[in-house]
Short mmCIF file of C-alpha atoms in Angstrom, two decimals:
data_model
loop_
_atom_site.label_atom_id
_atom_site.label_comp_id
_atom_site.label_asym_id
_atom_site.label_seq_id
_atom_site.Cartn_x
_atom_site.Cartn_y
_atom_site.Cartn_z
CA UNK A 1 -43.94 -35.79 -47.29
CA UNK A 2 -42.07 -32.57 -48.05
CA UNK A 3 -43.97 -30.94 -45.00
CA UNK A 4 -43.26 -33.84 -42.81
CA UNK A 5 -39.51 -33.44 -43.85
CA UNK A 6 -39.42 -29.90 -43.55
CA UNK A 7 -40.83 -30.10 -39.89
CA UNK A 8 -38.39 -32.96 -38.83
CA UNK A 9 -35.39 -30.69 -40.02
CA UNK A 10 -36.68 -27.92 -38.12
CA UNK A 11 -36.76 -30.25 -35.17
CA UNK A 12 -33.43 -31.52 -35.88
CA UNK A 13 -31.89 -27.86 -36.01
CA UNK A 14 -33.95 -26.75 -33.01
CA UNK A 15 -32.68 -30.07 -31.02
CA UNK A 16 -28.90 -29.18 -32.32
CA UNK A 17 -29.26 -25.75 -31.09
CA UNK A 18 -30.80 -26.84 -27.65
CA UNK A 19 -28.03 -28.81 -27.44
CA UNK A 20 -25.44 -26.41 -28.36
CA UNK A 21 -27.04 -23.77 -26.10
CA UNK A 22 -26.96 -25.84 -23.11
CA UNK A 23 -23.31 -26.96 -23.91
CA UNK A 24 -22.61 -23.47 -23.89
CA UNK A 25 -24.07 -22.74 -20.67
CA UNK A 26 -22.79 -25.65 -19.10
CA UNK A 27 -19.45 -23.91 -20.47
CA UNK A 28 -19.74 -20.49 -19.17
CA UNK A 29 -20.99 -22.06 -15.79
CA UNK A 30 -17.72 -23.81 -15.52
CA UNK A 31 -15.74 -20.65 -16.50
CA UNK A 32 -17.73 -18.61 -14.16
CA UNK A 33 -15.11 -16.53 -11.89
CA UNK A 34 -14.89 -17.89 -8.07
CA UNK A 35 -15.86 -15.20 -5.46
CA UNK A 36 -13.49 -14.04 -3.06
CA UNK A 37 -14.69 -16.58 -0.34
CA UNK A 38 -14.73 -19.48 -2.66
CA UNK A 39 -11.25 -18.50 -3.78
CA UNK A 40 -9.88 -18.11 -0.34
CA UNK A 41 -11.56 -21.53 0.64
CA UNK A 42 -9.94 -23.27 -2.08
CA UNK A 43 -6.59 -21.60 -1.10
CA UNK A 44 -7.20 -22.73 2.71
CA UNK A 45 -8.45 -26.27 1.63
CA UNK A 46 -4.92 -26.63 -0.42
CA UNK A 47 -3.24 -25.59 3.10
CA UNK A 48 -5.10 -27.77 5.06
CA UNK A 49 -3.16 -30.45 3.44
CA UNK A 50 -0.26 -29.50 5.62
CA UNK A 51 -0.85 -30.43 9.34
CA UNK A 52 2.77 -29.50 10.49
CA UNK A 53 6.03 -29.03 8.97
CA UNK A 54 9.61 -28.29 10.08
CA UNK A 55 11.69 -25.89 7.76
CA UNK A 56 15.13 -25.18 7.60
CA UNK A 57 16.13 -21.98 5.99
CA UNK A 58 18.40 -18.65 6.43
CA UNK A 59 17.39 -15.43 7.89
CA UNK A 60 18.63 -12.06 6.94
CA UNK A 61 17.34 -8.70 9.09
CA UNK A 62 17.65 -5.44 7.37
CA UNK A 63 16.96 -3.00 10.13
CA UNK A 64 19.10 0.15 10.27
CA UNK A 65 19.93 -0.13 13.84
CA UNK A 66 20.35 -3.95 14.05
CA UNK A 67 23.68 -5.32 12.89
CA UNK A 68 23.12 -9.09 12.77
CA UNK A 69 24.52 -11.87 10.67
CA UNK A 70 22.79 -14.22 8.65
CA UNK A 71 21.11 -16.74 10.70
CA UNK A 72 20.41 -20.28 10.15
CA UNK A 73 16.90 -20.91 11.49
CA UNK A 74 14.17 -23.30 11.99
CA UNK A 75 10.43 -22.73 11.70
CA UNK A 76 7.94 -24.42 13.12
CA UNK A 77 4.37 -24.95 12.47
CA UNK A 78 1.53 -27.22 13.65
CA UNK A 79 -2.14 -26.96 12.86
CA UNK A 80 -4.11 -24.77 13.53
CA UNK A 81 -1.82 -21.63 14.58
CA UNK A 82 1.11 -22.71 16.57
CA UNK A 83 4.21 -21.31 14.87
CA UNK A 84 7.88 -21.01 16.06
CA UNK A 85 11.01 -19.70 14.63
CA UNK A 86 14.48 -20.69 16.19
CA UNK A 87 17.78 -19.68 15.46
CA UNK A 88 21.10 -21.91 15.65
CA UNK A 89 23.30 -20.91 18.30
CA UNK A 90 22.20 -17.18 18.67
CA UNK A 91 19.42 -14.72 19.36
CA UNK A 92 17.54 -12.64 17.10
CA UNK A 93 15.12 -9.88 16.98
CA UNK A 94 12.15 -10.40 14.77
CA UNK A 95 9.17 -7.97 13.97
CA UNK A 96 5.99 -8.43 16.36
CA UNK A 97 3.31 -9.51 14.25
CA UNK A 98 5.40 -10.01 11.29
CA UNK A 99 7.37 -13.12 10.78
CA UNK A 100 5.53 -14.83 13.55
CA UNK A 101 2.67 -14.81 11.35
CA UNK A 102 2.73 -17.56 8.59
CA UNK A 103 0.62 -18.01 5.26
CA UNK A 104 -1.83 -20.47 7.05
CA UNK A 105 -2.52 -18.11 10.08
CA UNK A 106 -3.76 -15.40 7.41
CA UNK A 107 -6.53 -17.63 6.71
CA UNK A 108 -7.25 -18.94 10.09
CA UNK A 109 -10.32 -17.68 11.11
CA UNK A 110 -13.39 -17.04 9.23
CA UNK A 111 -14.24 -14.23 11.12
CA UNK A 112 -14.08 -11.79 8.30
CA UNK A 113 -15.56 -10.21 5.24
CA UNK A 114 -13.57 -11.11 1.78
CA UNK A 115 -14.05 -8.30 -0.77
CA UNK A 116 -13.11 -8.62 -4.28
CA UNK A 117 -10.73 -5.77 -5.10
CA UNK A 118 -9.89 -6.57 -8.97
CA UNK A 119 -7.03 -7.94 -10.60
CA UNK A 120 -3.38 -7.29 -11.12
CA UNK A 121 -0.19 -9.08 -11.86
CA UNK A 122 2.93 -9.22 -9.46
CA UNK A 123 5.80 -9.62 -11.75
CA UNK A 124 4.36 -11.84 -14.45
CA UNK A 125 1.91 -13.54 -12.36
CA UNK A 126 -1.64 -12.73 -12.68
CA UNK A 127 -3.48 -12.34 -9.07
CA UNK A 128 -6.69 -11.44 -7.93
CA UNK A 129 -6.94 -8.62 -5.24
CA UNK A 130 -8.74 -9.68 -1.90
CA UNK A 131 -9.50 -7.28 0.93
CA UNK A 132 -10.34 -9.20 4.20
CA UNK A 133 -12.22 -6.88 6.60
CA UNK A 134 -12.03 -8.65 10.25
CA UNK A 135 -15.68 -8.55 11.68
CA UNK A 136 -14.31 -8.31 15.46
CA UNK A 137 -13.60 -4.99 16.65
CA UNK A 138 -11.25 -6.57 19.15
CA UNK A 139 -8.81 -7.69 16.36
CA UNK A 140 -5.63 -5.79 16.09
CA UNK A 141 -5.91 -6.36 12.25
CA UNK A 142 -7.49 -3.46 10.60
CA UNK A 143 -7.16 -4.88 7.14
CA UNK A 144 -5.54 -7.58 5.06
CA UNK A 145 -5.07 -7.07 1.52
CA UNK A 146 -3.82 -10.53 -0.22
CA UNK A 147 -3.01 -10.87 -3.74
CA UNK A 148 -3.61 -14.60 -4.65
CA UNK A 149 -2.64 -16.62 -7.60
CA UNK A 150 -5.78 -18.18 -8.53
CA UNK A 151 -4.41 -20.60 -11.10
CA UNK A 152 -2.10 -21.74 -8.61
CA UNK A 153 -4.08 -21.16 -5.56
CA UNK A 154 -1.13 -19.55 -3.96
CA UNK A 155 -1.19 -16.21 -1.64
CA UNK A 156 1.79 -14.32 -3.56
CA UNK A 157 1.72 -11.44 -1.43
CA UNK A 158 0.02 -9.97 1.92
CA UNK A 159 -0.33 -6.70 3.11
CA UNK A 160 -1.49 -6.13 6.95
CA UNK A 161 -2.53 -3.37 8.66
CA UNK A 162 -2.54 -3.41 12.50
CA UNK A 163 -3.71 -1.08 15.09
CA UNK A 164 -0.62 -1.36 17.35
CA UNK A 165 2.13 -2.57 14.88
CA UNK A 166 1.63 -0.61 12.06
CA UNK A 167 1.42 -2.22 8.48
CA UNK A 168 3.77 -5.22 7.38
CA UNK A 169 4.14 -6.63 4.21
CA UNK A 170 4.72 -10.30 3.48
CA UNK A 171 6.05 -11.68 0.18
CA UNK A 172 6.12 -15.03 -0.85
CA UNK A 173 7.99 -16.72 -3.58
CA UNK A 174 7.18 -20.69 -4.53
CA UNK A 175 9.07 -23.34 -6.01
CA UNK A 176 9.42 -26.89 -4.87
CA UNK A 177 6.87 -26.80 -2.05
CA UNK A 178 4.15 -24.85 -4.11
CA UNK A 179 2.01 -28.01 -3.93
CA UNK A 180 1.61 -27.75 -0.30
CA UNK A 181 1.28 -24.08 -0.50
CA UNK A 182 4.65 -23.32 1.20
CA UNK A 183 6.87 -20.64 0.00
CA UNK A 184 10.43 -20.87 -0.65
CA UNK A 185 11.06 -17.57 0.33
CA UNK A 186 9.27 -14.89 2.71
CA UNK A 187 10.03 -11.13 2.61
CA UNK A 188 8.57 -9.36 5.40
CA UNK A 189 8.46 -5.60 5.59
CA UNK A 190 7.51 -3.50 8.75
CA UNK A 191 7.64 -0.11 9.95
CA UNK A 192 10.52 0.50 12.29
CA UNK A 193 10.85 3.14 15.44
CA UNK A 194 13.94 5.11 16.24
CA UNK A 195 16.09 3.11 18.76
CA UNK A 196 18.09 5.08 21.24
CA UNK A 197 20.05 4.33 24.70
CA UNK A 198 21.83 6.72 27.06
CA UNK A 199 25.79 6.70 26.52
CA UNK A 200 26.10 6.78 30.37
CA UNK A 201 24.20 3.47 30.35
CA UNK A 202 26.07 1.98 27.45
CA UNK A 203 29.43 3.26 28.59
CA UNK A 204 30.34 3.21 24.86
CA UNK A 205 33.76 2.71 23.44
CA UNK A 206 34.76 5.48 21.05
CA UNK A 207 36.71 4.11 18.28
CA UNK A 208 37.38 7.25 16.60
CA UNK A 209 35.06 6.38 13.59
CA UNK A 210 32.03 8.37 12.76
CA UNK A 211 28.90 7.67 14.12
CA UNK A 212 26.83 6.34 10.64
CA UNK A 213 23.47 8.69 9.88
CA UNK A 214 20.89 6.18 10.05
CA UNK A 215 17.92 7.02 7.65
CA UNK A 216 14.61 7.69 9.64
CA UNK A 217 11.49 6.09 8.83
CA UNK A 218 13.19 3.50 6.74
CA UNK A 219 11.26 0.06 6.26
CA UNK A 220 12.92 -3.03 8.31
CA UNK A 221 13.00 -6.21 6.23
CA UNK A 222 13.63 -9.91 7.19
CA UNK A 223 14.03 -12.15 4.42
CA UNK A 224 13.64 -15.92 5.11
CA UNK A 225 14.95 -18.50 2.46
CA UNK A 226 14.01 -21.97 3.00
CA UNK A 227 15.93 -24.72 1.81
CA UNK A 228 13.72 -27.69 2.73
CA UNK A 229 10.81 -28.56 4.61
CA UNK A 230 9.64 -31.83 6.45
CA UNK A 231 5.83 -31.91 6.09
CA UNK A 232 3.49 -33.95 8.15
CA UNK A 233 6.05 -35.73 10.05
CA UNK A 234 4.99 -34.65 13.43
CA UNK A 235 5.80 -31.46 15.48
CA UNK A 236 6.32 -32.22 19.22
CA UNK A 237 5.06 -29.27 21.74
CA UNK A 238 8.90 -28.74 22.82
CA UNK A 239 9.69 -27.93 19.56
CA UNK A 240 7.14 -25.08 19.33
CA UNK A 241 8.25 -23.48 22.87
CA UNK B 1 65.11 -10.85 39.55
CA UNK B 2 62.72 -13.92 40.00
CA UNK B 3 63.87 -14.19 43.68
CA UNK B 4 63.07 -10.39 43.87
CA UNK B 5 59.69 -10.98 42.25
CA UNK B 6 58.77 -14.14 44.47
CA UNK B 7 59.50 -12.11 47.82
CA UNK B 8 57.31 -9.20 46.38
CA UNK B 9 54.49 -11.60 45.29
CA UNK B 10 54.87 -13.23 48.91
CA UNK B 11 54.55 -9.78 50.53
CA UNK B 12 51.54 -8.87 48.25
CA UNK B 13 49.44 -12.00 48.98
CA UNK B 14 50.38 -12.17 52.78
CA UNK B 15 48.72 -9.03 53.44
CA UNK B 16 45.03 -9.28 53.99
CA UNK B 17 43.90 -6.44 52.18
CA UNK B 18 44.97 -8.10 48.90
CA UNK B 19 42.23 -10.37 49.48
CA UNK B 20 39.45 -7.47 49.95
CA UNK B 21 39.36 -7.31 46.17
CA UNK B 22 38.92 -11.13 45.77
CA UNK B 23 35.97 -10.64 48.53
CA UNK B 24 34.54 -7.56 46.65
CA UNK B 25 34.79 -9.07 43.13
CA UNK B 26 32.97 -12.50 44.36
CA UNK B 27 30.28 -10.29 45.98
CA UNK B 28 29.60 -8.10 43.20
CA UNK B 29 29.50 -10.65 40.87
CA UNK B 30 27.20 -12.89 42.91
CA UNK B 31 24.82 -10.11 43.19
CA UNK B 32 24.73 -9.49 39.60
CA UNK B 33 24.27 -12.82 38.89
CA UNK B 34 21.38 -13.36 41.47
CA UNK B 35 19.89 -9.98 40.23
CA UNK B 36 19.89 -11.30 36.50
CA UNK B 37 18.73 -14.99 37.70
CA UNK B 38 15.82 -13.30 39.43
CA UNK B 39 14.84 -10.04 37.52
CA UNK B 40 16.61 -10.57 34.09
CA UNK B 41 13.69 -10.04 31.64
CA UNK B 42 13.17 -6.86 33.49
CA UNK B 43 16.79 -5.75 32.92
CA UNK B 44 16.15 -7.11 29.16
CA UNK B 45 13.09 -5.05 28.97
CA UNK B 46 15.09 -2.04 29.94
CA UNK B 47 17.94 -2.62 27.66
CA UNK B 48 15.38 -3.08 24.72
CA UNK B 49 12.89 -0.55 25.67
CA UNK B 50 12.61 1.16 22.35
CA UNK B 51 12.33 -2.24 20.48
CA UNK B 52 10.41 -4.23 22.47
CA UNK B 53 7.13 -2.90 21.69
CA UNK B 54 7.83 -3.79 17.88
CA UNK B 55 10.10 -6.82 18.33
CA UNK B 56 10.23 -10.25 19.65
CA UNK B 57 13.62 -11.69 21.03
CA UNK B 58 13.91 -15.33 19.96
CA UNK B 59 16.51 -17.45 21.68
CA UNK B 60 17.97 -17.02 25.30
CA UNK B 61 19.34 -13.27 25.63
CA UNK B 62 19.95 -13.72 29.15
CA UNK B 63 22.70 -16.35 28.86
CA UNK B 64 26.09 -16.60 30.58
CA UNK B 65 27.63 -14.50 27.86
CA UNK B 66 25.15 -11.47 28.24
CA UNK B 67 25.63 -11.61 32.05
CA UNK B 68 29.52 -11.68 32.00
CA UNK B 69 29.01 -8.72 29.46
CA UNK B 70 27.27 -6.74 32.06
CA UNK B 71 29.90 -7.79 34.92
CA UNK B 72 32.65 -6.51 32.76
CA UNK B 73 30.80 -3.23 31.75
CA UNK B 74 30.45 -2.74 35.79
CA UNK B 75 33.41 -4.35 37.20
CA UNK B 76 35.94 -2.77 34.71
CA UNK B 77 35.20 0.78 36.24
CA UNK B 78 35.47 -0.43 39.79
CA UNK B 79 38.25 -3.13 39.66
CA UNK B 80 40.73 -0.28 38.97
CA UNK B 81 39.86 0.84 42.29
CA UNK B 82 40.83 -2.46 43.97
CA UNK B 83 44.19 -2.92 41.88
CA UNK B 84 45.03 0.68 43.17
CA UNK B 85 44.61 -0.51 46.85
CA UNK B 86 47.69 -2.92 46.18
CA UNK B 87 49.95 -1.13 43.49
CA UNK B 88 49.63 2.28 45.29
CA UNK B 89 50.72 0.40 48.51
CA UNK B 90 54.07 -1.35 47.02
CA UNK B 91 56.42 1.65 47.50
CA UNK B 92 54.43 3.91 50.23
CA UNK B 93 53.73 0.98 52.29
CA UNK B 94 57.51 0.46 52.66
CA UNK B 95 58.15 3.58 53.61
CA UNK B 96 55.28 3.83 56.11
CA UNK B 97 56.59 0.65 57.80
CA UNK B 98 60.12 2.24 57.66
CA UNK B 99 61.56 -0.74 55.42
CA UNK B 100 62.34 1.16 52.28
CA UNK B 101 65.70 2.52 53.33
CA UNK B 102 66.60 -0.85 54.58
CA UNK B 103 65.45 -2.30 51.30
CA UNK B 104 67.29 -0.35 49.02
CA UNK B 105 70.65 -0.86 51.00
CA UNK B 106 70.60 -4.33 49.78
CA UNK B 107 72.85 -5.18 46.92
CA UNK B 108 70.37 -5.06 44.28
CA UNK B 109 69.71 -2.14 42.08
CA UNK B 110 66.71 -0.02 42.55
CA UNK B 111 65.60 -0.64 38.97
CA UNK B 112 65.36 -3.96 39.82
CA UNK B 113 63.68 -3.65 42.98
CA UNK B 114 60.94 -1.44 41.62
CA UNK B 115 60.52 -3.55 38.43
CA UNK B 116 60.29 -6.52 40.77
CA UNK B 117 57.77 -4.42 42.95
CA UNK B 118 55.82 -3.39 39.60
CA UNK B 119 55.63 -6.79 38.40
CA UNK B 120 54.34 -8.16 41.80
CA UNK B 121 51.51 -5.59 41.41
CA UNK B 122 50.84 -6.46 37.62
CA UNK B 123 50.58 -10.01 38.50
CA UNK B 124 48.21 -9.38 41.22
CA UNK B 125 45.97 -7.28 38.78
CA UNK B 126 45.97 -10.29 36.52
CA UNK B 127 45.04 -12.97 38.87
CA UNK B 128 42.12 -10.75 40.13
CA UNK B 129 41.11 -10.70 36.39
CA UNK B 130 41.47 -14.43 36.30
CA UNK B 131 39.42 -14.75 39.21
CA UNK B 132 36.60 -12.31 37.54
CA UNK B 133 36.91 -14.65 34.39
CA UNK B 134 36.17 -17.70 36.41
CA UNK B 135 33.30 -15.97 38.29
CA UNK B 136 31.79 -13.63 35.48
CA UNK B 137 32.43 -15.58 32.44
CA UNK B 138 32.72 -19.72 33.52
CA UNK B 139 30.23 -19.55 36.27
CA UNK B 140 27.94 -17.53 34.35
CA UNK B 141 28.03 -19.98 31.45
CA UNK B 142 27.28 -22.77 33.89
CA UNK B 143 24.67 -20.93 35.50
CA UNK B 144 22.73 -19.28 32.52
CA UNK B 145 24.04 -21.50 29.44
CA UNK B 146 25.26 -20.12 26.32
CA UNK B 147 23.43 -18.68 23.41
CA UNK B 148 24.13 -15.25 21.39
CA UNK B 149 24.92 -12.20 22.62
CA UNK B 150 23.09 -8.91 22.07
CA UNK B 151 25.56 -5.94 22.69
CA UNK B 152 23.28 -2.83 22.91
CA UNK B 153 24.99 0.36 22.19
CA UNK B 154 23.45 3.91 22.45
CA UNK B 155 22.60 3.86 18.72
CA UNK B 156 22.49 0.31 17.30
CA UNK B 157 22.03 -3.50 18.69
CA UNK B 158 24.90 -5.78 17.16
CA UNK B 159 23.79 -9.40 17.69
CA UNK B 160 26.56 -11.98 17.77
CA UNK B 161 26.30 -15.91 17.30
CA UNK B 162 27.06 -18.14 19.76
CA UNK B 163 29.64 -19.69 18.15
CA UNK B 164 31.53 -16.50 17.59
CA UNK B 165 31.92 -14.94 21.20
CA UNK B 166 34.18 -17.20 23.31
CA UNK B 167 37.49 -15.81 21.12
CA UNK B 168 36.16 -12.43 21.77
CA UNK B 169 35.99 -12.91 25.41
CA UNK B 170 39.72 -14.27 25.36
CA UNK B 171 40.58 -11.03 23.54
CA UNK B 172 38.67 -8.78 25.79
CA UNK B 173 40.06 -10.20 29.01
CA UNK B 174 43.36 -9.85 27.28
CA UNK B 175 42.68 -5.83 26.78
CA UNK B 176 41.47 -5.96 30.29
CA UNK B 177 44.82 -7.24 31.45
CA UNK B 178 46.47 -4.54 29.65
CA UNK B 179 43.72 -1.84 31.23
CA UNK B 180 44.31 -2.88 34.91
CA UNK B 181 48.39 -2.90 34.52
CA UNK B 182 48.00 0.72 33.09
CA UNK B 183 46.23 1.43 36.67
CA UNK B 184 48.50 -0.46 38.48
CA UNK B 185 51.40 1.55 36.87
CA UNK B 186 49.58 4.80 37.71
CA UNK B 187 49.24 3.67 41.21
CA UNK B 188 52.83 2.57 41.65
CA UNK B 189 53.78 5.75 40.31
CA UNK B 190 52.12 7.72 43.03
CA UNK B 191 53.52 5.32 45.49
CA UNK B 192 57.11 6.60 45.08
CA UNK B 193 56.35 10.15 46.07
CA UNK B 194 54.39 9.17 49.50
CA UNK B 195 55.32 8.21 53.20
CA UNK B 196 52.23 6.10 53.45
CA UNK B 197 49.78 4.44 51.14
CA UNK B 198 46.58 6.34 51.74
CA UNK B 199 47.59 9.37 49.69
CA UNK B 200 48.89 7.56 46.49
CA UNK B 201 45.68 5.17 47.03
CA UNK B 202 43.42 8.29 47.07
CA UNK B 203 45.25 10.23 44.39
CA UNK B 204 44.64 6.92 41.85
CA UNK B 205 41.06 6.49 42.68
CA UNK B 206 40.86 10.14 42.24
CA UNK B 207 42.22 10.03 38.69
CA UNK B 208 40.16 7.43 37.53
CA UNK B 209 36.92 8.50 38.67
CA UNK B 210 37.71 12.14 37.27
CA UNK B 211 38.50 10.56 33.89
CA UNK B 212 35.90 7.83 33.86
CA UNK B 213 33.38 10.92 34.78
CA UNK B 214 34.81 13.02 31.81
CA UNK B 215 34.79 10.01 29.52
CA UNK B 216 30.96 9.22 29.97
CA UNK B 217 29.77 12.99 29.95
CA UNK B 218 28.40 13.19 26.73
CA UNK B 219 29.24 17.23 26.83
CA UNK B 220 31.08 18.13 23.55
CA UNK B 221 34.12 20.15 25.51
CA UNK B 222 35.21 16.64 26.93
CA UNK B 223 34.48 14.75 23.85
CA UNK B 224 37.12 16.39 22.20
CA UNK B 225 39.56 15.85 24.82
CA UNK B 226 38.69 12.69 26.03
CA UNK B 227 41.10 10.84 23.55
CA UNK B 228 43.92 12.20 25.69
CA UNK B 229 42.26 10.05 29.05
CA UNK B 230 43.49 6.64 29.36
CA UNK B 231 40.21 5.65 30.75
CA UNK B 232 38.75 6.08 27.23
CA UNK B 233 41.06 3.53 26.20
CA UNK B 234 40.29 1.37 28.96
CA UNK B 235 36.96 0.21 27.66
CA UNK B 236 38.65 -0.83 24.17
CA UNK B 237 37.67 -4.47 25.12
CA UNK B 238 34.22 -3.47 24.01
CA UNK B 239 35.64 -3.00 20.34
CA UNK B 240 35.89 -6.83 20.36
CA UNK B 241 32.18 -7.29 20.68
CA UNK B 242 31.65 -5.16 17.33
CA UNK B 243 31.69 -6.80 13.64
CA UNK B 244 32.44 -5.66 10.40
CA UNK B 245 29.44 -5.20 8.03
CA UNK B 246 29.34 -6.18 4.48
CA UNK B 247 27.88 -4.06 1.39
CA UNK B 248 24.15 -5.14 2.27
CA UNK B 249 24.61 -3.90 6.00
CA UNK B 250 24.82 -7.44 7.37
CA UNK B 251 27.38 -8.15 9.97
CA UNK B 252 30.30 -10.54 9.32
CA UNK B 253 31.07 -13.20 11.97
CA UNK B 254 34.46 -13.87 13.18
CA UNK B 255 35.43 -9.96 12.26
CA UNK B 256 36.10 -7.06 14.55
CA UNK B 257 34.60 -3.73 13.13
CA UNK B 258 37.67 -1.38 13.92
CA UNK B 259 40.56 -3.30 14.89
CA UNK B 260 43.29 -0.78 14.22
CA UNK B 261 41.18 1.59 16.78
CA UNK B 262 41.34 -1.35 19.38
CA UNK B 263 45.14 -1.93 18.90
CA UNK B 264 45.59 1.57 18.63
CA UNK B 265 43.86 1.96 22.30
CA UNK B 266 45.92 -1.02 23.83
CA UNK B 267 49.01 0.70 22.24
CA UNK B 268 48.26 4.04 24.20
CA UNK B 269 47.63 1.66 27.34
CA UNK B 270 51.02 0.23 27.07
CA UNK B 271 52.29 3.50 26.58
CA UNK B 272 50.80 4.79 29.67
CA UNK B 273 52.60 1.73 31.29
CA UNK B 274 55.94 2.34 30.06
CA UNK B 275 55.65 6.27 30.94
CA UNK B 276 54.21 5.64 34.21
CA UNK B 277 56.58 2.90 35.48
CA UNK B 278 59.66 4.05 33.63
CA UNK B 279 58.85 7.71 35.31
CA UNK B 280 58.73 6.22 38.65
CA UNK B 281 61.67 4.25 38.33
CA UNK B 282 63.78 7.36 37.04
CA UNK B 283 62.58 9.45 39.78
CA UNK B 284 62.88 6.91 42.33
CA UNK B 285 66.75 6.19 41.04
CA UNK B 286 67.48 9.95 42.11
CA UNK B 287 65.44 10.11 45.18
CA UNK B 288 66.94 10.67 48.80
CA UNK B 289 65.14 8.23 50.72
CA UNK B 290 65.09 8.84 54.26
CA UNK B 291 62.14 6.62 55.57
#
């Protein structure tokens, strides 16, 4: 009897251990870190909930040789990659390849290799660094580095290096529309070239004030603060023209 | 005085040469509008040649306000020459026809006579400017629509909101009227010295051409003295298309960057008008008129 009891007890211990081990293995399998591709797919899936939107906001242009007032703008987006910014009652100069790239378009193609480049923090938010290398040699983009908030599945920052238009950074702050993956504020930074026109063409009025010394190689910035989004209510082609 | 002015205005608008300017303005404005309508994007590419590779333009930059800006920029250098055709003929024309002596023998003071002639030439300049406004601004707004204005300077681009432009044009045309009356007074001044109108017309044109060339030449020697040329101040209307910026560098709508400088230029032009017209009246009052 005693031997039988002992064997039963041993079996119980073994079975409990097996259950615990399998439970532990199950837990660890759930906690297993997503690969860069898996994470981007999840982010994209979240963004794919948005078919179209009309966003209203204000745009500030900070480029040394552009003197522009703060503009009221409307952004229009339609899946998969149609995006337009329109200004209420005015014209604007926007960096090429910068503002026209919205968050969704960063993940538009699957024609890239995603490389996990570690972790860091942006402010107080822990983010994963993922580098995207385009596979097509014809792509203007050389490299995109994304800082992805894994907990909320949001792209907090993207830095894109292009062949033709230099490097531009895009930082995003999220708030009311985070569940859709849409930012409340977007800050673009980009390289600017020098601007100059001959005075003989401009026939300039000299008001006697000293011409300001414009800093060279200063990065240009465009900041868009969105106040509201109208999501998935339809965007016509006319709006995107 | 009013009767004298009416007579002088009648004389001005009776002459066929008066209408040359109106036809010339119509032709120039139409050609500029046609050129921008057909080839506007190329012109815009030229203006934005340093930034077109790195920036996209949103909105409609080739709108009526921009077209009017180009027209004013072009015309306000050449219209003074057309104004001189009339103002430089005011006294010299009478002398040439042999009617000046008869005119001053009437029981009207020479000062009143000259003032009426000067006012008639000034009114002609203003009417010509209104013609430019109708064709250059209002017709362009009708053809090209309205939007914001990109004012491309040599070292910066100023972007004005669409609802912040029309009042600037009203101010600019007011300033341009002052500039044209300055030219008118110069032609009028030269007019009292000649027996035919060709001399004062050419003299007025020469002064404007030489001063304008010296104003636009970017040579330090002339840069230091250009403040003394009235032609430098004639383009003061452009000052209305510049805005103040806040501490962060953003332009503030509804403001003028350097209003005191624009008002100073206006004051200098007004001073020229007073000096040229006053001198003309002073000299003519003491002149022995033989023709």
